[in-house]
mmCIF file of C-alpha atoms in Angstrom:
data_model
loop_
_atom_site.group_PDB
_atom_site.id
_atom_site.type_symbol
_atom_site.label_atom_id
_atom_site.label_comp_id
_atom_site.label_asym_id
_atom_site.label_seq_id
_atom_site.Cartn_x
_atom_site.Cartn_y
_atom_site.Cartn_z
ATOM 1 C CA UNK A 173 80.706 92.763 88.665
ATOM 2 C CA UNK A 174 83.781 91.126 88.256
ATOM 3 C CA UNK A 175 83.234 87.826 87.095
ATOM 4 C CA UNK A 176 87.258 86.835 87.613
ATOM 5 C CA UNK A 177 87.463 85.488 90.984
ATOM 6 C CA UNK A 178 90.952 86.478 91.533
ATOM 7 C CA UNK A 179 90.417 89.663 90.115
ATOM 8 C CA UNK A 180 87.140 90.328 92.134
ATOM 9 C CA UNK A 181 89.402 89.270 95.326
ATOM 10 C CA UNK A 182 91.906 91.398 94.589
ATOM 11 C CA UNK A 183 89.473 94.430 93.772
ATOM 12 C CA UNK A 184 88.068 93.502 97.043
ATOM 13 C CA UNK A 185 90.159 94.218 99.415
ATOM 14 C CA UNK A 186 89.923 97.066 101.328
ATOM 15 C CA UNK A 187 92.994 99.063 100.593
ATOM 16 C CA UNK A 188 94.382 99.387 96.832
ATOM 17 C CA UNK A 189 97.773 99.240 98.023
ATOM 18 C CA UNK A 190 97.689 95.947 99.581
ATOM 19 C CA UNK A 191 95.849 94.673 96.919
ATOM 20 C CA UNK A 192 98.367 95.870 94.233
ATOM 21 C CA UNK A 193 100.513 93.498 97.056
ATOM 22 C CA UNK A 194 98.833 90.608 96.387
ATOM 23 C CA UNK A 195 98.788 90.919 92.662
ATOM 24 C CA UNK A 196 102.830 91.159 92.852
ATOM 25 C CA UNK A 197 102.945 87.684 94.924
ATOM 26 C CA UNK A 198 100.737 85.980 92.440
ATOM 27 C CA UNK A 199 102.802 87.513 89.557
ATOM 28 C CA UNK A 200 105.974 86.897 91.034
ATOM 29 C CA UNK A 201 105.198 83.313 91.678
ATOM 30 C CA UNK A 202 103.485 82.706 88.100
ATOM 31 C CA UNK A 203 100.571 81.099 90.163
ATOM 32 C CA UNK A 204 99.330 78.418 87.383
ATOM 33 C CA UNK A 205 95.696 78.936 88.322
ATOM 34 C CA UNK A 206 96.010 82.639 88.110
ATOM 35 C CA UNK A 207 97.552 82.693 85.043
ATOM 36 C CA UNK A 208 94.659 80.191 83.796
ATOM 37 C CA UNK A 209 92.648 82.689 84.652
ATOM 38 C CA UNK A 210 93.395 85.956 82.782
ATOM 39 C CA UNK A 211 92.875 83.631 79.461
ATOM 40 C CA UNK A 212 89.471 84.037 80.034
ATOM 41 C CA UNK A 213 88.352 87.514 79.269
ATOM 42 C CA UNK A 214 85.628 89.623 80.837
ATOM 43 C CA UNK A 215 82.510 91.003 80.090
ATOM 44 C CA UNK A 216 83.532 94.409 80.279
ATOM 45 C CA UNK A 217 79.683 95.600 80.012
ATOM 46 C CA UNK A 218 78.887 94.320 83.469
ATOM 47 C CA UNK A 219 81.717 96.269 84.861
ATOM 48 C CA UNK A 220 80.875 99.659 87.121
ATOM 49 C CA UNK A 221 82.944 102.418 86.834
ATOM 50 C CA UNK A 222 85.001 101.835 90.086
ATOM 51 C CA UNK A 223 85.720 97.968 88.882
ATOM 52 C CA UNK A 224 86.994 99.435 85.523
ATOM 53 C CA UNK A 225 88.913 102.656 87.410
ATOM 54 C CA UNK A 226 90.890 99.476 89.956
ATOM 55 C CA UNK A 227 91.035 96.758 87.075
ATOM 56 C CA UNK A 228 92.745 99.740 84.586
ATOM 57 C CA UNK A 229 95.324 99.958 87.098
ATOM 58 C CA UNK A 230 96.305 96.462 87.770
ATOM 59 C CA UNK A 231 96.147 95.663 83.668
ATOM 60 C CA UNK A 232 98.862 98.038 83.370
ATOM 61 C CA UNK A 233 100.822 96.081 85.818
ATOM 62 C CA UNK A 234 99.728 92.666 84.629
ATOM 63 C CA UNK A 235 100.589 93.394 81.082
ATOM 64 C CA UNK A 236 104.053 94.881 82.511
ATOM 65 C CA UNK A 237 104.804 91.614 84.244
ATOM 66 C CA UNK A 238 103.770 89.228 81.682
ATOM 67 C CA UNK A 239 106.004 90.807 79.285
ATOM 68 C CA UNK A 240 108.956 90.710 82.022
ATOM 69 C CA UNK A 241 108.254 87.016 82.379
ATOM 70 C CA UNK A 242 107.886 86.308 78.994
ATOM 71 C CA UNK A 243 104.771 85.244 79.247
ATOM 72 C CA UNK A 244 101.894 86.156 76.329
ATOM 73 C CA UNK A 245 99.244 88.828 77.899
ATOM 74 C CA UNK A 246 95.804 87.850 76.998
ATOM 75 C CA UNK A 247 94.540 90.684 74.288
ATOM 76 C CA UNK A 248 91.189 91.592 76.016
ATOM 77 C CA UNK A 249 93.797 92.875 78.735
ATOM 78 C CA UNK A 250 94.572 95.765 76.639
ATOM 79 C CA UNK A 251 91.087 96.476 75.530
ATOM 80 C CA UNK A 252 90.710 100.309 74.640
ATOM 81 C CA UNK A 253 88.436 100.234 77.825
ATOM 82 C CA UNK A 254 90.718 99.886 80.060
ATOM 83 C CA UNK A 255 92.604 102.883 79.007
ATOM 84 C CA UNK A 256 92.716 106.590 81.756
ATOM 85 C CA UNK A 257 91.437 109.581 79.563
ATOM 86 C CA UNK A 258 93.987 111.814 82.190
ATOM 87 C CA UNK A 259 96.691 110.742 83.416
ATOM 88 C CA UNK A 260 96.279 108.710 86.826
ATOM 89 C CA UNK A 261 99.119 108.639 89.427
ATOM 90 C CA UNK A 262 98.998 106.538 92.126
ATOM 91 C CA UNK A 263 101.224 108.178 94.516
ATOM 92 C CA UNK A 264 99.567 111.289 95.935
ATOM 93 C CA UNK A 265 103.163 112.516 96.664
ATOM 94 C CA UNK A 266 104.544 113.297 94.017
ATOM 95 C CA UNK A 267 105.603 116.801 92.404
ATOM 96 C CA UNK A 268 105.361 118.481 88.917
ATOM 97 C CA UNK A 269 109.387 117.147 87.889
ATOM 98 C CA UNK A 270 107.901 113.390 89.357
ATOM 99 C CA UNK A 271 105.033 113.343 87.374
ATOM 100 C CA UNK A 272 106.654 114.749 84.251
ATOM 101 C CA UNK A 273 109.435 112.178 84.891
ATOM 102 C CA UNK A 274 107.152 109.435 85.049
ATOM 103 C CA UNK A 275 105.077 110.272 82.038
ATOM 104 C CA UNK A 276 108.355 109.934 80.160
ATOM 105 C CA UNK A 277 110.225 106.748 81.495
ATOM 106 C CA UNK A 278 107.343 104.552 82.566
ATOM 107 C CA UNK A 279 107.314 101.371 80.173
ATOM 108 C CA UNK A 280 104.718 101.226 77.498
ATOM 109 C CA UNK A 281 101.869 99.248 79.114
ATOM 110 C CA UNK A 282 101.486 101.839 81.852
ATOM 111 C CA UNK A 283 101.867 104.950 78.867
ATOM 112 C CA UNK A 284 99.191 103.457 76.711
ATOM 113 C CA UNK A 285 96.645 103.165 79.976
ATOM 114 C CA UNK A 286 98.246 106.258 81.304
ATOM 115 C CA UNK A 287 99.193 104.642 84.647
ATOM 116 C CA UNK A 288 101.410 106.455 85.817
ATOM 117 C CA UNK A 289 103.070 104.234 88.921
ATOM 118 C CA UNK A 290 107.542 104.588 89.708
ATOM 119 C CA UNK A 291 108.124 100.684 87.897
ATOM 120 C CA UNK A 292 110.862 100.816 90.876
ATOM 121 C CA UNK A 293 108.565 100.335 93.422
ATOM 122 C CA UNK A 294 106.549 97.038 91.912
ATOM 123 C CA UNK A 295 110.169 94.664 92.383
ATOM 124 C CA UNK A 296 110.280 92.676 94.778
ATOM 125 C CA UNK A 297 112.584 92.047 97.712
#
């Protein structure tokens, strides 16, 4: 379980999309309690394999953001374990030159997880 209650929110909605949503608009607004949060790490060993699948995907973004706001990202973010052993895209769209692309010009916390998500489509409006 995740022991995070933002986090566990997050995971807990119904559609990954949305969720992935929600994590922009409390990363875009540097939410104080949020932030608070992610200082306190988790205990990976509880986690099932679907928390750790959802939570490897939003790292990559939360580690991407922090950095863009110049804010430090907690180490235990970028724990080993919350690393893809194949490459994961999240658009079911896209073709052989897309993923290659991607693979190539995503920034470094999605290549070291091996997210592979278009950085273009996280800004917001």
């Amino acid at each position: 379980m995740i022991g995070n209650k933002f986090l566990n929110n997050l995971y807990a909605y119904p559609d990954v999309d949305t969720s992935i949503n929600q994590l922009l608009e409390l990363l875009a607004s540097n939410d104080p309690a949020f932030l608070e949060s992610l200082t306190v790490p988790l205990e990976i060993a509880a986690l099932d394999e679907a928390e750790r699948h959802y939570l490897t995907i939003i790292f990559a973004i939360i580690d991407h953001q922090l950095q863009l706001s110049q804010i430090a990202v907690p180490n235990w973010i970028r724990d080993r374990a919350f690393c893809f052993d194949e490459p994961y895209f999240h658009s079911k769209r896209l073709g052989d030159f897309e993923k290659v692309k991607l693979q190539y010009t995503v920034p470094g916390p999605f290549k070291a997880r091996q997210v592979y998500i278009d950085p273009d489509g996280l800004k917001r409006v």
